[in-house]
Amino acid sequence: MKCFSAWTHVFANSDNTIGPCCSPIDISGDKNAAPFDPFQSDVAKRLRESLISGDKSRMNSNCVSCPHLLKYDQHSNIFDSSFPLSNPSARSLAGLDAFYANFFLLRDCYEAGQVPPASAKPICANVQLGELCNLQCIMCPQDHASKQKVSRQRIEYIKSIIPYLHTLRLTGGEPMVFGEFLDIVEHFNQHAHPEAWFKVLTNGKLLDEKRIFRNLAEVKNVDIGLNIDAATKNTYEHIRRGGRWEKLMSNIDYFIQYAKDHKKNWKISLTATVMKSNIGEMADLVKLAAKLDVGFACGAIYGDSLPAKNARAYFEENIFRFSHLGYSRQRIDELLSEAVDACSLLSEQHLDSALGTLRGTIDYAHQVSRIDIPQYQLNRLRSLDDYRLSQEIGEYANELKNPFKERVKHMLGLMGVHQKFAATQKSDSNIPH
């Protein structure tokens, strides 16, 4: 079982852990080491060795349950498809170019099932600058008032590996509110390889003329994931509290026009978290992406009881988990299938990724366990404060995770006895979108 991410990625999180992927694995190792190099820490090396062995008893539990491992093992060209190179002669330049030399070193080690040597550097870095944000989206579990952010040590480490990176991705919160954003962009402009991509996951509020010129104008390859969540003003401003639809559309138009006028290799994708408030607009959002000739991506809302501040939003928006919201798996399938049909309007370069995320969301709808709360309980639950609501929803969710109760529920179902809980498929309630 070879994990693609363990050979290529570092994830620098705002809590100052560093992982090989989005799971809660910390490979930071000795934080006082000089130089600080989590990619080559003893923890990282043991992680790769355990993955090469295929022995689940040696592997981190997060790796054992990872849904991506099977995909990596089955995908014969995962490395090249994830990190495409524009130079057809790249391999022949490996002896002269440090970026290509490191790239093919990691590629060869991954494909051979070998631990990379101590000289190897990651080729993809994801940096969560912090959770501070200039919007208050109803489904976001982050603490947008938090002052915690990625440390200077981590920032300097990321800057030190920029010459080797194929992809640098910045997230938040809202990454563009942090002073470190400009610091990293400037270093990227000076030291990144011409093949390198600068990616940002943003709400687009600060993606205006002033900041594009100041922050991005000199970057060759830019890929923006723009969290929009809606195809109409009312839905957008309901979900993304503090946002203005007209301002967002103006910023998108400017970004697209700037890229055309200056012949930039820039991309943008409209992204959405699918929930009750917007599932009916997914097809229209795909059509908007087609009209703008940009990409589209989506994922299901996830979470049901935690954090407590989000419990009420999950209770009223998570159509994938809560049957009382009136969206059966069939209805979710129908609405998202309309969006799949609309993908025929997208240009070829955007088609596969859009279809992939839509079909993945449909699959999730059919796999995730449903929480069936009796009708007589709904009004009482809605009257509770957020903390108590979170606790009680958590009790319902825990019923789905109790193997003994699941077996009893199944046996009673076979006997035709009415069940309190309607969930019939085993799944993890916290699969990320």
PDB file of N, CA, C and O in Angstrom, residues 230-301:
ATOM      1  N   ALA A 230     -23.067  29.147  -4.418  1.00  0.00           N
ATOM      2  CA  ALA A 230     -24.397  29.543  -4.872  1.00  0.00           C
ATOM      3  C   ALA A 230     -24.326  30.066  -6.297  1.00  0.00           C
ATOM      4  O   ALA A 230     -23.258  30.452  -6.784  1.00  0.00           O
ATOM      5  N   ALA A 231     -25.499  30.088  -6.930  1.00  0.00           N
ATOM      6  CA  ALA A 231     -25.604  30.660  -8.269  1.00  0.00           C
ATOM      7  C   ALA A 231     -26.455  31.914  -8.278  1.00  0.00           C
ATOM      8  O   ALA A 231     -26.657  32.516  -9.332  1.00  0.00           O
ATOM      9  N   THR A 232     -26.940  32.318  -7.098  1.00  0.00           N
ATOM     10  CA  THR A 232     -27.784  33.514  -7.006  1.00  0.00           C
ATOM     11  C   THR A 232     -27.350  34.374  -5.828  1.00  0.00           C
ATOM     12  O   THR A 232     -26.754  33.881  -4.858  1.00  0.00           O
ATOM     13  N   LYS A 233     -27.674  35.630  -5.909  1.00  0.00           N
ATOM     14  CA  LYS A 233     -27.316  36.598  -4.868  1.00  0.00           C
ATOM     15  C   LYS A 233     -27.888  36.207  -3.501  1.00  0.00           C
ATOM     16  O   LYS A 233     -27.168  36.208  -2.494  1.00  0.00           O
ATOM     17  N   ASN A 234     -29.178  35.886  -3.450  1.00  0.00           N
ATOM     18  CA  ASN A 234     -29.817  35.616  -2.154  1.00  0.00           C
ATOM     19  C   ASN A 234     -29.193  34.411  -1.461  1.00  0.00           C
ATOM     20  O   ASN A 234     -28.919  34.440  -0.252  1.00  0.00           O
ATOM     21  N   THR A 235     -28.982  33.340  -2.202  1.00  0.00           N
ATOM     22  CA  THR A 235     -28.403  32.140  -1.599  1.00  0.00           C
ATOM     23  C   THR A 235     -26.954  32.378  -1.190  1.00  0.00           C
ATOM     24  O   THR A 235     -26.527  31.963  -0.104  1.00  0.00           O
ATOM     25  N   TYR A 236     -26.199  33.056  -2.043  1.00  0.00           N
ATOM     26  CA  TYR A 236     -24.806  33.359  -1.721  1.00  0.00           C
ATOM     27  C   TYR A 236     -24.704  34.162  -0.426  1.00  0.00           C
ATOM     28  O   TYR A 236     -23.926  33.817   0.481  1.00  0.00           O
ATOM     29  N   GLU A 237     -25.483  35.205  -0.300  1.00  0.00           N
ATOM     30  CA  GLU A 237     -25.371  36.071   0.874  1.00  0.00           C
ATOM     31  C   GLU A 237     -25.987  35.447   2.120  1.00  0.00           C
ATOM     32  O   GLU A 237     -25.655  35.842   3.240  1.00  0.00           O
ATOM     33  N   HIS A 238     -26.857  34.447   1.940  1.00  0.00           N
ATOM     34  CA  HIS A 238     -27.370  33.684   3.084  1.00  0.00           C
ATOM     35  C   HIS A 238     -26.298  32.749   3.627  1.00  0.00           C
ATOM     36  O   HIS A 238     -26.096  32.660   4.848  1.00  0.00           O
ATOM     37  N   ILE A 239     -25.604  32.044   2.739  1.00  0.00           N
ATOM     38  CA  ILE A 239     -24.601  31.066   3.169  1.00  0.00           C
ATOM     39  C   ILE A 239     -23.308  31.746   3.582  1.00  0.00           C
ATOM     40  O   ILE A 239     -22.743  31.449   4.637  1.00  0.00           O
ATOM     41  N   ARG A 240     -22.847  32.675   2.763  1.00  0.00           N
ATOM     42  CA  ARG A 240     -21.544  33.291   2.983  1.00  0.00           C
ATOM     43  C   ARG A 240     -21.758  34.670   3.605  1.00  0.00           C
ATOM     44  O   ARG A 240     -21.686  35.705   2.929  1.00  0.00           O
ATOM     45  N   ARG A 241     -22.026  34.673   4.900  1.00  0.00           N
ATOM     46  CA  ARG A 241     -22.394  35.867   5.649  1.00  0.00           C
ATOM     47  C   ARG A 241     -21.270  36.898   5.612  1.00  0.00           C
ATOM     48  O   ARG A 241     -20.119  36.590   5.941  1.00  0.00           O
ATOM     49  N   GLY A 242     -21.606  38.095   5.182  1.00  0.00           N
ATOM     50  CA  GLY A 242     -20.619  39.163   5.056  1.00  0.00           C
ATOM     51  C   GLY A 242     -20.144  39.363   3.628  1.00  0.00           C
ATOM     52  O   GLY A 242     -19.422  40.326   3.339  1.00  0.00           O
ATOM     53  N   GLY A 243     -20.555  38.476   2.726  1.00  0.00           N
ATOM     54  CA  GLY A 243     -20.163  38.604   1.323  1.00  0.00           C
ATOM     55  C   GLY A 243     -21.189  39.409   0.532  1.00  0.00           C
ATOM     56  O   GLY A 243     -22.365  39.452   0.889  1.00  0.00           O
ATOM     57  N   ARG A 244     -20.739  40.026  -0.539  1.00  0.00           N
ATOM     58  CA  ARG A 244     -21.626  40.762  -1.451  1.00  0.00           C
ATOM     59  C   ARG A 244     -21.495  40.163  -2.847  1.00  0.00           C
ATOM     60  O   ARG A 244     -20.401  40.107  -3.405  1.00  0.00           O
ATOM     61  N   TRP A 245     -22.609  39.713  -3.376  1.00  0.00           N
ATOM     62  CA  TRP A 245     -22.628  39.025  -4.659  1.00  0.00           C
ATOM     63  C   TRP A 245     -22.053  39.889  -5.782  1.00  0.00           C
ATOM     64  O   TRP A 245     -21.239  39.424  -6.583  1.00  0.00           O
ATOM     65  N   GLU A 246     -22.462  41.141  -5.833  1.00  0.00           N
ATOM     66  CA  GLU A 246     -22.006  42.019  -6.905  1.00  0.00           C
ATOM     67  C   GLU A 246     -20.486  42.208  -6.869  1.00  0.00           C
ATOM     68  O   GLU A 246     -19.820  42.219  -7.914  1.00  0.00           O
ATOM     69  N   LYS A 247     -19.936  42.353  -5.669  1.00  0.00           N
ATOM     70  CA  LYS A 247     -18.492  42.510  -5.515  1.00  0.00           C
ATOM     71  C   LYS A 247     -17.764  41.251  -5.965  1.00  0.00           C
ATOM     72  O   LYS A 247     -16.731  41.315  -6.653  1.00  0.00           O
ATOM     73  N   LEU A 248     -18.297  40.100  -5.599  1.00  0.00           N
ATOM     74  CA  LEU A 248     -17.671  38.839  -5.987  1.00  0.00           C
ATOM     75  C   LEU A 248     -17.652  38.691  -7.501  1.00  0.00           C
ATOM     76  O   LEU A 248     -16.617  38.346  -8.093  1.00  0.00           O
ATOM     77  N   MET A 249     -18.781  38.943  -8.155  1.00  0.00           N
ATOM     78  CA  MET A 249     -18.854  38.814  -9.612  1.00  0.00           C
ATOM     79  C   MET A 249     -17.885  39.788 -10.295  1.00  0.00           C
ATOM     80  O   MET A 249     -17.240  39.457 -11.295  1.00  0.00           O
ATOM     81  N   SER A 250     -17.771  40.986  -9.737  1.00  0.00           N
ATOM     82  CA  SER A 250     -16.844  41.978 -10.287  1.00  0.00           C
ATOM     83  C   SER A 250     -15.406  41.483 -10.171  1.00  0.00           C
ATOM     84  O   SER A 250     -14.608  41.626 -11.113  1.00  0.00           O
ATOM     85  N   ASN A 251     -15.059  40.896  -9.034  1.00  0.00           N
ATOM     86  CA  ASN A 251     -13.705  40.386  -8.829  1.00  0.00           C
ATOM     87  C   ASN A 251     -13.385  39.229  -9.776  1.00  0.00           C
ATOM     88  O   ASN A 251     -12.277  39.139 -10.312  1.00  0.00           O
ATOM     89  N   ILE A 252     -14.360  38.343  -9.958  1.00  0.00           N
ATOM     90  CA  ILE A 252     -14.150  37.220 -10.877  1.00  0.00           C
ATOM     91  C   ILE A 252     -13.929  37.735 -12.295  1.00  0.00           C
ATOM     92  O   ILE A 252     -13.008  37.300 -13.000  1.00  0.00           O
ATOM     93  N   ASP A 253     -14.769  38.650 -12.731  1.00  0.00           N
ATOM     94  CA  ASP A 253     -14.641  39.207 -14.086  1.00  0.00           C
ATOM     95  C   ASP A 253     -13.276  39.864 -14.280  1.00  0.00           C
ATOM     96  O   ASP A 253     -12.643  39.707 -15.330  1.00  0.00           O
ATOM     97  N   TYR A 254     -12.819  40.603 -13.266  1.00  0.00           N
ATOM     98  CA  TYR A 254     -11.529  41.284 -13.385  1.00  0.00           C
ATOM     99  C   TYR A 254     -10.392  40.273 -13.482  1.00  0.00           C
ATOM    100  O   TYR A 254      -9.466  40.436 -14.298  1.00  0.00           O
ATOM    101  N   PHE A 255     -10.438  39.244 -12.648  1.00  0.00           N
ATOM    102  CA  PHE A 255      -9.396  38.212 -12.661  1.00  0.00           C
ATOM    103  C   PHE A 255      -9.305  37.569 -14.039  1.00  0.00           C
ATOM    104  O   PHE A 255      -8.212  37.411 -14.603  1.00  0.00           O
ATOM    105  N   ILE A 256     -10.456  37.188 -14.590  1.00  0.00           N
ATOM    106  CA  ILE A 256     -10.480  36.523 -15.897  1.00  0.00           C
ATOM    107  C   ILE A 256      -9.964  37.460 -16.988  1.00  0.00           C
ATOM    108  O   ILE A 256      -9.152  37.060 -17.835  1.00  0.00           O
ATOM    109  N   GLN A 257     -10.411  38.707 -16.953  1.00  0.00           N
ATOM    110  CA  GLN A 257      -9.999  39.654 -17.991  1.00  0.00           C
ATOM    111  C   GLN A 257      -8.523  39.993 -17.876  1.00  0.00           C
ATOM    112  O   GLN A 257      -7.822  40.116 -18.892  1.00  0.00           O
ATOM    113  N   TYR A 258      -8.017  40.132 -16.651  1.00  0.00           N
ATOM    114  CA  TYR A 258      -6.594  40.421 -16.448  1.00  0.00           C
ATOM    115  C   TYR A 258      -5.740  39.296 -17.029  1.00  0.00           C
ATOM    116  O   TYR A 258      -4.730  39.540 -17.697  1.00  0.00           O
ATOM    117  N   ALA A 259      -6.144  38.061 -16.755  1.00  0.00           N
ATOM    118  CA  ALA A 259      -5.395  36.917 -17.260  1.00  0.00           C
ATOM    119  C   ALA A 259      -5.375  36.913 -18.788  1.00  0.00           C
ATOM    120  O   ALA A 259      -4.340  36.619 -19.406  1.00  0.00           O
ATOM    121  N   LYS A 260      -6.501  37.234 -19.415  1.00  0.00           N
ATOM    122  CA  LYS A 260      -6.561  37.279 -20.883  1.00  0.00           C
ATOM    123  C   LYS A 260      -5.700  38.406 -21.437  1.00  0.00           C
ATOM    124  O   LYS A 260      -4.920  38.208 -22.384  1.00  0.00           O
ATOM    125  N   ASP A 261      -5.834  39.580 -20.846  1.00  0.00           N
ATOM    126  CA  ASP A 261      -5.104  40.749 -21.358  1.00  0.00           C
ATOM    127  C   ASP A 261      -3.596  40.577 -21.251  1.00  0.00           C
ATOM    128  O   ASP A 261      -2.847  41.076 -22.095  1.00  0.00           O
ATOM    129  N   HIS A 262      -3.153  39.895 -20.183  1.00  0.00           N
ATOM    130  CA  HIS A 262      -1.724  39.761 -19.944  1.00  0.00           C
ATOM    131  C   HIS A 262      -1.200  38.364 -20.309  1.00  0.00           C
ATOM    132  O   HIS A 262      -0.072  38.021 -19.960  1.00  0.00           O
ATOM    133  N   LYS A 263      -2.056  37.579 -20.980  1.00  0.00           N
ATOM    134  CA  LYS A 263      -1.664  36.244 -21.458  1.00  0.00           C
ATOM    135  C   LYS A 263      -1.077  35.390 -20.330  1.00  0.00           C
ATOM    136  O   LYS A 263      -0.017  34.756 -20.477  1.00  0.00           O
ATOM    137  N   LYS A 264      -1.790  35.394 -19.195  1.00  0.00           N
ATOM    138  CA  LYS A 264      -1.353  34.639 -18.024  1.00  0.00           C
ATOM    139  C   LYS A 264      -1.875  33.199 -18.079  1.00  0.00           C
ATOM    140  O   LYS A 264      -2.978  32.941 -18.570  1.00  0.00           O
ATOM    141  N   ASN A 265      -1.080  32.309 -17.557  1.00  0.00           N
ATOM    142  CA  ASN A 265      -1.521  30.924 -17.413  1.00  0.00           C
ATOM    143  C   ASN A 265      -2.233  30.786 -16.063  1.00  0.00           C
ATOM    144  O   ASN A 265      -1.728  30.167 -15.125  1.00  0.00           O
ATOM    145  N   TRP A 266      -3.391  31.417 -15.995  1.00  0.00           N
ATOM    146  CA  TRP A 266      -4.158  31.456 -14.752  1.00  0.00           C
ATOM    147  C   TRP A 266      -5.458  30.676 -14.916  1.00  0.00           C
ATOM    148  O   TRP A 266      -6.087  30.704 -15.983  1.00  0.00           O
ATOM    149  N   LYS A 267      -5.842  30.007 -13.843  1.00  0.00           N
ATOM    150  CA  LYS A 267      -7.088  29.241 -13.831  1.00  0.00           C
ATOM    151  C   LYS A 267      -7.933  29.657 -12.627  1.00  0.00           C
ATOM    152  O   LYS A 267      -7.406  30.140 -11.618  1.00  0.00           O
ATOM    153  N   ILE A 268      -9.221  29.426 -12.748  1.00  0.00           N
ATOM    154  CA  ILE A 268     -10.110  29.662 -11.613  1.00  0.00           C
ATOM    155  C   ILE A 268     -11.226  28.620 -11.660  1.00  0.00           C
ATOM    156  O   ILE A 268     -11.674  28.231 -12.742  1.00  0.00           O
ATOM    157  N   SER A 269     -11.634  28.127 -10.505  1.00  0.00           N
ATOM    158  CA  SER A 269     -12.740  27.181 -10.403  1.00  0.00           C
ATOM    159  C   SER A 269     -13.726  27.676  -9.362  1.00  0.00           C
ATOM    160  O   SER A 269     -13.319  28.167  -8.294  1.00  0.00           O
ATOM    161  N   LEU A 270     -15.004  27.563  -9.668  1.00  0.00           N
ATOM    162  CA  LEU A 270     -16.060  27.878  -8.710  1.00  0.00           C
ATOM    163  C   LEU A 270     -16.330  26.620  -7.891  1.00  0.00           C
ATOM    164  O   LEU A 270     -16.573  25.549  -8.446  1.00  0.00           O
ATOM    165  N   THR A 271     -16.276  26.730  -6.570  1.00  0.00           N
ATOM    166  CA  THR A 271     -16.449  25.565  -5.711  1.00  0.00           C
ATOM    167  C   THR A 271     -17.656  25.743  -4.798  1.00  0.00           C
ATOM    168  O   THR A 271     -18.061  26.865  -4.488  1.00  0.00           O
ATOM    169  N   ALA A 272     -18.213  24.618  -4.363  1.00  0.00           N
ATOM    170  CA  ALA A 272     -19.415  24.660  -3.533  1.00  0.00           C
ATOM    171  C   ALA A 272     -19.427  23.519  -2.541  1.00  0.00           C
ATOM    172  O   ALA A 272     -19.015  22.401  -2.848  1.00  0.00           O
ATOM    173  N   THR A 273     -19.907  23.823  -1.344  1.00  0.00           N
ATOM    174  CA  THR A 273     -20.249  22.804  -0.358  1.00  0.00           C
ATOM    175  C   THR A 273     -21.742  22.555  -0.484  1.00  0.00           C
ATOM    176  O   THR A 273     -22.554  23.450  -0.236  1.00  0.00           O
ATOM    177  N   VAL A 274     -22.119  21.360  -0.885  1.00  0.00           N
ATOM    178  CA  VAL A 274     -23.529  21.067  -1.181  1.00  0.00           C
ATOM    179  C   VAL A 274     -24.304  20.869   0.112  1.00  0.00           C
ATOM    180  O   VAL A 274     -23.918  20.080   0.977  1.00  0.00           O
ATOM    181  N   MET A 275     -25.419  21.581   0.237  1.00  0.00           N
ATOM    182  CA  MET A 275     -26.268  21.511   1.429  1.00  0.00           C
ATOM    183  C   MET A 275     -27.697  21.830   1.035  1.00  0.00           C
ATOM    184  O   MET A 275     -28.001  22.054  -0.146  1.00  0.00           O
ATOM    185  N   LYS A 276     -28.582  21.879   2.013  1.00  0.00           N
ATOM    186  CA  LYS A 276     -30.001  22.112   1.720  1.00  0.00           C
ATOM    187  C   LYS A 276     -30.211  23.441   1.008  1.00  0.00           C
ATOM    188  O   LYS A 276     -30.998  23.526   0.056  1.00  0.00           O
ATOM    189  N   SER A 277     -29.541  24.489   1.442  1.00  0.00           N
ATOM    190  CA  SER A 277     -29.785  25.826   0.900  1.00  0.00           C
ATOM    191  C   SER A 277     -29.390  25.978  -0.554  1.00  0.00           C
ATOM    192  O   SER A 277     -29.886  26.877  -1.236  1.00  0.00           O
ATOM    193  N   ASN A 278     -28.462  25.119  -1.045  1.00  0.00           N
ATOM    194  CA  ASN A 278     -27.961  25.365  -2.400  1.00  0.00           C
ATOM    195  C   ASN A 278     -28.018  24.181  -3.351  1.00  0.00           C
ATOM    196  O   ASN A 278     -27.659  24.330  -4.525  1.00  0.00           O
ATOM    197  N   ILE A 279     -28.469  23.013  -2.901  1.00  0.00           N
ATOM    198  CA  ILE A 279     -28.420  21.858  -3.785  1.00  0.00           C
ATOM    199  C   ILE A 279     -29.258  22.090  -5.046  1.00  0.00           C
ATOM    200  O   ILE A 279     -28.915  21.624  -6.131  1.00  0.00           O
ATOM    201  N   GLY A 280     -30.315  22.872  -4.913  1.00  0.00           N
ATOM    202  CA  GLY A 280     -31.148  23.178  -6.071  1.00  0.00           C
ATOM    203  C   GLY A 280     -30.495  24.108  -7.069  1.00  0.00           C
ATOM    204  O   GLY A 280     -31.017  24.315  -8.173  1.00  0.00           O
ATOM    205  N   GLU A 281     -29.334  24.687  -6.708  1.00  0.00           N
ATOM    206  CA  GLU A 281     -28.630  25.611  -7.598  1.00  0.00           C
ATOM    207  C   GLU A 281     -27.362  25.016  -8.199  1.00  0.00           C
ATOM    208  O   GLU A 281     -26.634  25.707  -8.914  1.00  0.00           O
ATOM    209  N   MET A 282     -27.091  23.724  -7.934  1.00  0.00           N
ATOM    210  CA  MET A 282     -25.847  23.147  -8.437  1.00  0.00           C
ATOM    211  C   MET A 282     -25.797  23.153  -9.960  1.00  0.00           C
ATOM    212  O   MET A 282     -24.762  23.453 -10.563  1.00  0.00           O
ATOM    213  N   ALA A 283     -26.898  22.807 -10.607  1.00  0.00           N
ATOM    214  CA  ALA A 283     -26.907  22.818 -12.073  1.00  0.00           C
ATOM    215  C   ALA A 283     -26.673  24.230 -12.601  1.00  0.00           C
ATOM    216  O   ALA A 283     -25.920  24.434 -13.561  1.00  0.00           O
ATOM    217  N   ASP A 284     -27.297  25.217 -11.962  1.00  0.00           N
ATOM    218  CA  ASP A 284     -27.107  26.609 -12.394  1.00  0.00           C
ATOM    219  C   ASP A 284     -25.683  27.091 -12.129  1.00  0.00           C
ATOM    220  O   ASP A 284     -25.149  27.912 -12.883  1.00  0.00           O
ATOM    221  N   LEU A 285     -25.076  26.591 -11.058  1.00  0.00           N
ATOM    222  CA  LEU A 285     -23.695  26.978 -10.771  1.00  0.00           C
ATOM    223  C   LEU A 285     -22.744  26.388 -11.820  1.00  0.00           C
ATOM    224  O   LEU A 285     -21.787  27.061 -12.248  1.00  0.00           O
ATOM    225  N   VAL A 286     -23.009  25.164 -12.255  1.00  0.00           N
ATOM    226  CA  VAL A 286     -22.224  24.588 -13.350  1.00  0.00           C
ATOM    227  C   VAL A 286     -22.398  25.428 -14.612  1.00  0.00           C
ATOM    228  O   VAL A 286     -21.429  25.715 -15.330  1.00  0.00           O
ATOM    229  N   LYS A 287     -23.627  25.858 -14.869  1.00  0.00           N
ATOM    230  CA  LYS A 287     -23.889  26.687 -16.052  1.00  0.00           C
ATOM    231  C   LYS A 287     -23.176  28.040 -15.949  1.00  0.00           C
ATOM    232  O   LYS A 287     -22.684  28.563 -16.956  1.00  0.00           O
ATOM    233  N   LEU A 288     -23.115  28.597 -14.741  1.00  0.00           N
ATOM    234  CA  LEU A 288     -22.380  29.847 -14.546  1.00  0.00           C
ATOM    235  C   LEU A 288     -20.894  29.634 -14.833  1.00  0.00           C
ATOM    236  O   LEU A 288     -20.251  30.470 -15.488  1.00  0.00           O
ATOM    237  N   ALA A 289     -20.350  28.519 -14.353  1.00  0.00           N
ATOM    238  CA  ALA A 289     -18.942  28.204 -14.634  1.00  0.00           C
ATOM    239  C   ALA A 289     -18.708  28.066 -16.136  1.00  0.00           C
ATOM    240  O   ALA A 289     -17.699  28.541 -16.665  1.00  0.00           O
ATOM    241  N   ALA A 290     -19.640  27.435 -16.823  1.00  0.00           N
ATOM    242  CA  ALA A 290     -19.513  27.276 -18.272  1.00  0.00           C
ATOM    243  C   ALA A 290     -19.563  28.635 -18.976  1.00  0.00           C
ATOM    244  O   ALA A 290     -18.796  28.895 -19.910  1.00  0.00           O
ATOM    245  N   LYS A 291     -20.449  29.507 -18.524  1.00  0.00           N
ATOM    246  CA  LYS A 291     -20.562  30.841 -19.114  1.00  0.00           C
ATOM    247  C   LYS A 291     -19.269  31.633 -18.956  1.00  0.00           C
ATOM    248  O   LYS A 291     -18.841  32.353 -19.870  1.00  0.00           O
ATOM    249  N   LEU A 292     -18.640  31.491 -17.797  1.00  0.00           N
ATOM    250  CA  LEU A 292     -17.388  32.201 -17.525  1.00  0.00           C
ATOM    251  C   LEU A 292     -16.169  31.460 -18.073  1.00  0.00           C
ATOM    252  O   LEU A 292     -15.068  32.004 -18.055  1.00  0.00           O
ATOM    253  N   ASP A 293     -16.385  30.234 -18.539  1.00  0.00           N
ATOM    254  CA  ASP A 293     -15.313  29.350 -19.008  1.00  0.00           C
ATOM    255  C   ASP A 293     -14.280  29.119 -17.910  1.00  0.00           C
ATOM    256  O   ASP A 293     -13.064  29.275 -18.105  1.00  0.00           O
ATOM    257  N   VAL A 294     -14.784  28.720 -16.742  1.00  0.00           N
ATOM    258  CA  VAL A 294     -13.925  28.379 -15.611  1.00  0.00           C
ATOM    259  C   VAL A 294     -14.311  26.982 -15.129  1.00  0.00           C
ATOM    260  O   VAL A 294     -15.267  26.373 -15.604  1.00  0.00           O
ATOM    261  N   GLY A 295     -13.560  26.473 -14.158  1.00  0.00           N
ATOM    262  CA  GLY A 295     -13.820  25.146 -13.633  1.00  0.00           C
ATOM    263  C   GLY A 295     -14.920  25.128 -12.586  1.00  0.00           C
ATOM    264  O   GLY A 295     -15.423  26.172 -12.144  1.00  0.00           O
ATOM    265  N   PHE A 296     -15.280  23.930 -12.181  1.00  0.00           N
ATOM    266  CA  PHE A 296     -16.301  23.720 -11.146  1.00  0.00           C
ATOM    267  C   PHE A 296     -15.887  22.527 -10.299  1.00  0.00           C
ATOM    268  O   PHE A 296     -15.359  21.537 -10.806  1.00  0.00           O
ATOM    269  N   ALA A 297     -16.137  22.640  -8.998  1.00  0.00           N
ATOM    270  CA  ALA A 297     -15.904  21.516  -8.088  1.00  0.00           C
ATOM    271  C   ALA A 297     -16.866  21.631  -6.919  1.00  0.00           C
ATOM    272  O   ALA A 297     -17.308  22.728  -6.561  1.00  0.00           O
ATOM    273  N   CYS A 298     -17.208  20.501  -6.335  1.00  0.00           N
ATOM    274  CA  CYS A 298     -18.113  20.525  -5.181  1.00  0.00           C
ATOM    275  C   CYS A 298     -17.814  19.355  -4.259  1.00  0.00           C
ATOM    276  O   CYS A 298     -17.104  18.420  -4.619  1.00  0.00           O
ATOM    277  N   GLY A 299     -18.375  19.421  -3.069  1.00  0.00           N
ATOM    278  CA  GLY A 299     -18.294  18.339  -2.099  1.00  0.00           C
ATOM    279  C   GLY A 299     -19.446  18.470  -1.130  1.00  0.00           C
ATOM    280  O   GLY A 299     -20.050  19.542  -1.005  1.00  0.00           O
ATOM    281  N   ALA A 300     -19.771  17.395  -0.453  1.00  0.00           N
ATOM    282  CA  ALA A 300     -20.899  17.394   0.475  1.00  0.00           C
ATOM    283  C   ALA A 300     -20.544  18.109   1.771  1.00  0.00           C
ATOM    284  O   ALA A 300     -19.406  18.055   2.241  1.00  0.00           O
ATOM    285  N   ILE A 301     -21.535  18.773   2.354  1.00  0.00           N
ATOM    286  CA  ILE A 301     -21.378  19.268   3.717  1.00  0.00           C
ATOM    287  C   ILE A 301     -21.149  18.055   4.621  1.00  0.00           C
ATOM    288  O   ILE A 301     -21.725  16.983   4.400  1.00  0.00           O
TER     289      ILE A 301
END
